[in-house]
Every structure is written in C-alpha cells, then in structure tokens.
Coordinates of N, CA and C in Angstrom, one line a residue:
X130 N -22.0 115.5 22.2 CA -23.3 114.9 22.0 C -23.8 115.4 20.6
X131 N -24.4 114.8 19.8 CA -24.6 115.0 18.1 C -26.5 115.3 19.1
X132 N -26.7 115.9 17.4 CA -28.2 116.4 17.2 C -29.1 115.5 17.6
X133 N -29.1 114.3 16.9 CA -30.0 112.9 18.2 C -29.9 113.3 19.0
X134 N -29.3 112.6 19.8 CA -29.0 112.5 21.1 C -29.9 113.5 21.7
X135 N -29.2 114.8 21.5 CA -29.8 116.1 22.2 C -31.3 115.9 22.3
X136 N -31.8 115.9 20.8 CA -33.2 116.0 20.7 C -34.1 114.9 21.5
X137 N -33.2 114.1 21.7 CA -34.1 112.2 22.3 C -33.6 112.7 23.7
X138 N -32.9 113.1 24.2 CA -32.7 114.2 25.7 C -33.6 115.2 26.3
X139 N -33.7 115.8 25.6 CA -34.9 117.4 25.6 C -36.5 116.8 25.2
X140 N -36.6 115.4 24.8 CA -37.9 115.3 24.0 C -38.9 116.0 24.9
X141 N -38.4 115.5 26.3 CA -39.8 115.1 27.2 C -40.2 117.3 27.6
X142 N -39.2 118.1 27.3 CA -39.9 119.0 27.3 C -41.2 119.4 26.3
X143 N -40.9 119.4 25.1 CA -41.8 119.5 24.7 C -43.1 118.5 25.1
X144 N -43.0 117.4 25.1 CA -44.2 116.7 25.8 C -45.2 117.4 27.1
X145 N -44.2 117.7 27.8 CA -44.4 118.7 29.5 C -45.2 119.7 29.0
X146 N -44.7 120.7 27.8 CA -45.2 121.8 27.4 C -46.6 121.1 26.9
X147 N -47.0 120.7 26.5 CA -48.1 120.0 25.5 C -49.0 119.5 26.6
X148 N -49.1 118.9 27.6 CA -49.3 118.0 28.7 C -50.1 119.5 29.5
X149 N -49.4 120.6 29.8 CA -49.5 121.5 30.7 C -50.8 122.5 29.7
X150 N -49.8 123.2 28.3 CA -51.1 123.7 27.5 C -52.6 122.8 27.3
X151 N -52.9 121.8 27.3 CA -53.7 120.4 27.5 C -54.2 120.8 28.7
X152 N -53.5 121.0 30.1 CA -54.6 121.1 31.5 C -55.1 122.5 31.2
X153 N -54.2 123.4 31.0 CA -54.5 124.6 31.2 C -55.8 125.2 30.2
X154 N -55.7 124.4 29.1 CA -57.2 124.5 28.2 C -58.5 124.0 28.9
X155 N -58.1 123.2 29.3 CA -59.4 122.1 30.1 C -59.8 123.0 31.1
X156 N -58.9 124.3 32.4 CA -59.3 124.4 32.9 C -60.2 125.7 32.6
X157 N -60.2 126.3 31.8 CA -61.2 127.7 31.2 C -61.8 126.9 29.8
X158 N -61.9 126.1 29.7 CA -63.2 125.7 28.7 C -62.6 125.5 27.0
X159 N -61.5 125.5 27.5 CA -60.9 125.8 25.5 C -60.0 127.0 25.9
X160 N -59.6 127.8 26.7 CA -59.0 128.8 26.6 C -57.1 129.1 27.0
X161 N -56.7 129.3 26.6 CA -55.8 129.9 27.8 C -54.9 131.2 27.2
X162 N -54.8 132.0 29.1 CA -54.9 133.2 28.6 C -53.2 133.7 28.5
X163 N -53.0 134.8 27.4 CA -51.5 134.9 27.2 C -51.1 136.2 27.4
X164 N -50.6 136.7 29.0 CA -50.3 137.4 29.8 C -50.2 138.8 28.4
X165 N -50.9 139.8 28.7 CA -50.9 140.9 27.9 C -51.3 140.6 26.2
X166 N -51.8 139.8 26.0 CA -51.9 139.2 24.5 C -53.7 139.2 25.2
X167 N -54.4 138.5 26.3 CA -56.0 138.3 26.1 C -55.8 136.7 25.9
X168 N -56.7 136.2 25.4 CA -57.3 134.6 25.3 C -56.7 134.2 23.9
X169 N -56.4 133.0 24.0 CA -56.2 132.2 23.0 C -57.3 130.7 22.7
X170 N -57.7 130.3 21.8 CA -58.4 128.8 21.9 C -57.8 127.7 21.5
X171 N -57.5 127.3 22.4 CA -57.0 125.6 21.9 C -57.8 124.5 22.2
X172 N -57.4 123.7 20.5 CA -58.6 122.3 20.4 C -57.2 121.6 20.4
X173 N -58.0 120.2 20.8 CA -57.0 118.9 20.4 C -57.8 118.0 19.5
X174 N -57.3 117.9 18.2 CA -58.1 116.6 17.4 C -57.7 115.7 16.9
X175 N -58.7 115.1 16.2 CA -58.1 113.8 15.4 C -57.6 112.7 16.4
X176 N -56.5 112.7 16.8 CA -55.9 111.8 17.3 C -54.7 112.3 18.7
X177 N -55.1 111.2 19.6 CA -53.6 111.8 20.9 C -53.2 110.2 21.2
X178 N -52.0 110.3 21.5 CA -51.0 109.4 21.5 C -51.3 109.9 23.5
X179 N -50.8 108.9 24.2 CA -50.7 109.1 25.4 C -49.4 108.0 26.4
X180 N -48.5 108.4 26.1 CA -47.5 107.3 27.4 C -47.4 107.4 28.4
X181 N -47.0 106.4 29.2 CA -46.4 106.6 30.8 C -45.2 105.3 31.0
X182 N -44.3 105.8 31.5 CA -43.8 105.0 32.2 C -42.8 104.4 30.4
X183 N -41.3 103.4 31.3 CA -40.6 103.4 30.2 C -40.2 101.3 30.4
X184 N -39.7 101.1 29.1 CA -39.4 100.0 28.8 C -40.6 99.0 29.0
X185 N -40.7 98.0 29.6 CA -41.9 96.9 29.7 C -43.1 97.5 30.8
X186 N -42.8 98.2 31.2 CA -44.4 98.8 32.4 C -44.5 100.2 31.5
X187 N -44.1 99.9 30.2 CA -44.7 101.3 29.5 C -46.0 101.2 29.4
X188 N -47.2 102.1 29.1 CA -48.4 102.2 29.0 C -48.4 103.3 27.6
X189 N -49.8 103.0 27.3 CA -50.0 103.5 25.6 C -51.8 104.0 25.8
X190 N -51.9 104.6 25.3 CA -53.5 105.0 25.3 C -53.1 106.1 23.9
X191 N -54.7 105.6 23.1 CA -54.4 105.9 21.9 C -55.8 106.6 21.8
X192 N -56.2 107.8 21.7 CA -57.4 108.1 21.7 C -57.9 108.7 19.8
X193 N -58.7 108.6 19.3 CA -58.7 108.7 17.7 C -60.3 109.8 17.6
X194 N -60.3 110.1 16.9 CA -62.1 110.7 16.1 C -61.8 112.0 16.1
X195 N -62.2 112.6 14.9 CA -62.2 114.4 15.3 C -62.9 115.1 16.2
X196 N -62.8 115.7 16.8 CA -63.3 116.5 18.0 C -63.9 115.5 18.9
X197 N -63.2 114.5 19.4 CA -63.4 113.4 20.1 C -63.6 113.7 22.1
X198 N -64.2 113.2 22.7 CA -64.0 113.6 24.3 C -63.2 113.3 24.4
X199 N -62.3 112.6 23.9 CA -61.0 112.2 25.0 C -61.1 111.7 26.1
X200 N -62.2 111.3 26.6 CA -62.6 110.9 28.0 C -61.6 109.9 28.8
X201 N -60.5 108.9 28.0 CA -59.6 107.8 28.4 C -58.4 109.4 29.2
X202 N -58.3 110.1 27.4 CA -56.9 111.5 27.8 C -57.2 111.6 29.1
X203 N -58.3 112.7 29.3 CA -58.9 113.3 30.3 C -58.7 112.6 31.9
X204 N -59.2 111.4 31.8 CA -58.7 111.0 33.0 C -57.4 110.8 33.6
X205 N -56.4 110.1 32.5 CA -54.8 110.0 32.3 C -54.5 111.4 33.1
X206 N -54.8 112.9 32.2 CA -54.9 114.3 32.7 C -54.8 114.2 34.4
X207 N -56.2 114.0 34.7 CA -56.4 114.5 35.8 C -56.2 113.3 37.3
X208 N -55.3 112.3 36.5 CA -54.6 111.4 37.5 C -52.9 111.6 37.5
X209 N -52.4 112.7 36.6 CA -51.1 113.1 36.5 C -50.0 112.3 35.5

C-alpha cells in the first residue's frame, strides 16, 4: 500500500479525533481538560466543512463567519 492510499485509509481518524475534541469543548464551555496538564481552550472558526454518509446520499453542511454559532454544526453534533 503506497502513502495515498494509507492516508485516504486512516483519514476518518483524524476526523473522529476533531468530531470528539468538538463535543468535548461544547461540553465545559470552550474547555477540555488534559489529564495532569489542567484546562485547555478550544475555539472553532472561520469556517467547518461537515459530511455524512458516502457517494450519492452524501450530505455536506458548510458553516462559514468568524466566531460563528455554528448552530447547523451543533445540531449535526448532537444528533451523532
């Protein structure tokens, strides 16, 4: 298997990882905490890309503005 491949294989971890730091900010207000390190703050801006699902029943939600609610994300979020 060459370097593509792998990476277009593995993508969706990082996504998972991003998806998970994303709830876990939401659920302490901006925060999450890093076992013996204390709090960290994480923002999301500018812009989020959002998929589901693959080939013709793919879905797209494109949310844009700096320091935007994200209100479309958010629900996506909290419907899994």
């Amino acid at each position: 298997m060459d370097l593509i491949d792998l990476i277009e294989e593995k993508r969706f971890i990082g996504q998972e990882f991003l998806a998970w730091l994303w709830f876990k900010s939401e659920e302490r207000g901006g925060s999450v905490e890093l076992p013996g390190r204390g709090d960290i703050q994480v923002a999301f801006e500018k812009h989020m890309l959002l998929e589901y699902g693959e080939g013709p029943e793919s879905e797209k939600l494109i949310c844009r503005g700096l320091q935007t609610e994200l209100r479309e994300a958010r629900a996506g979020l909290a419907l899994g």
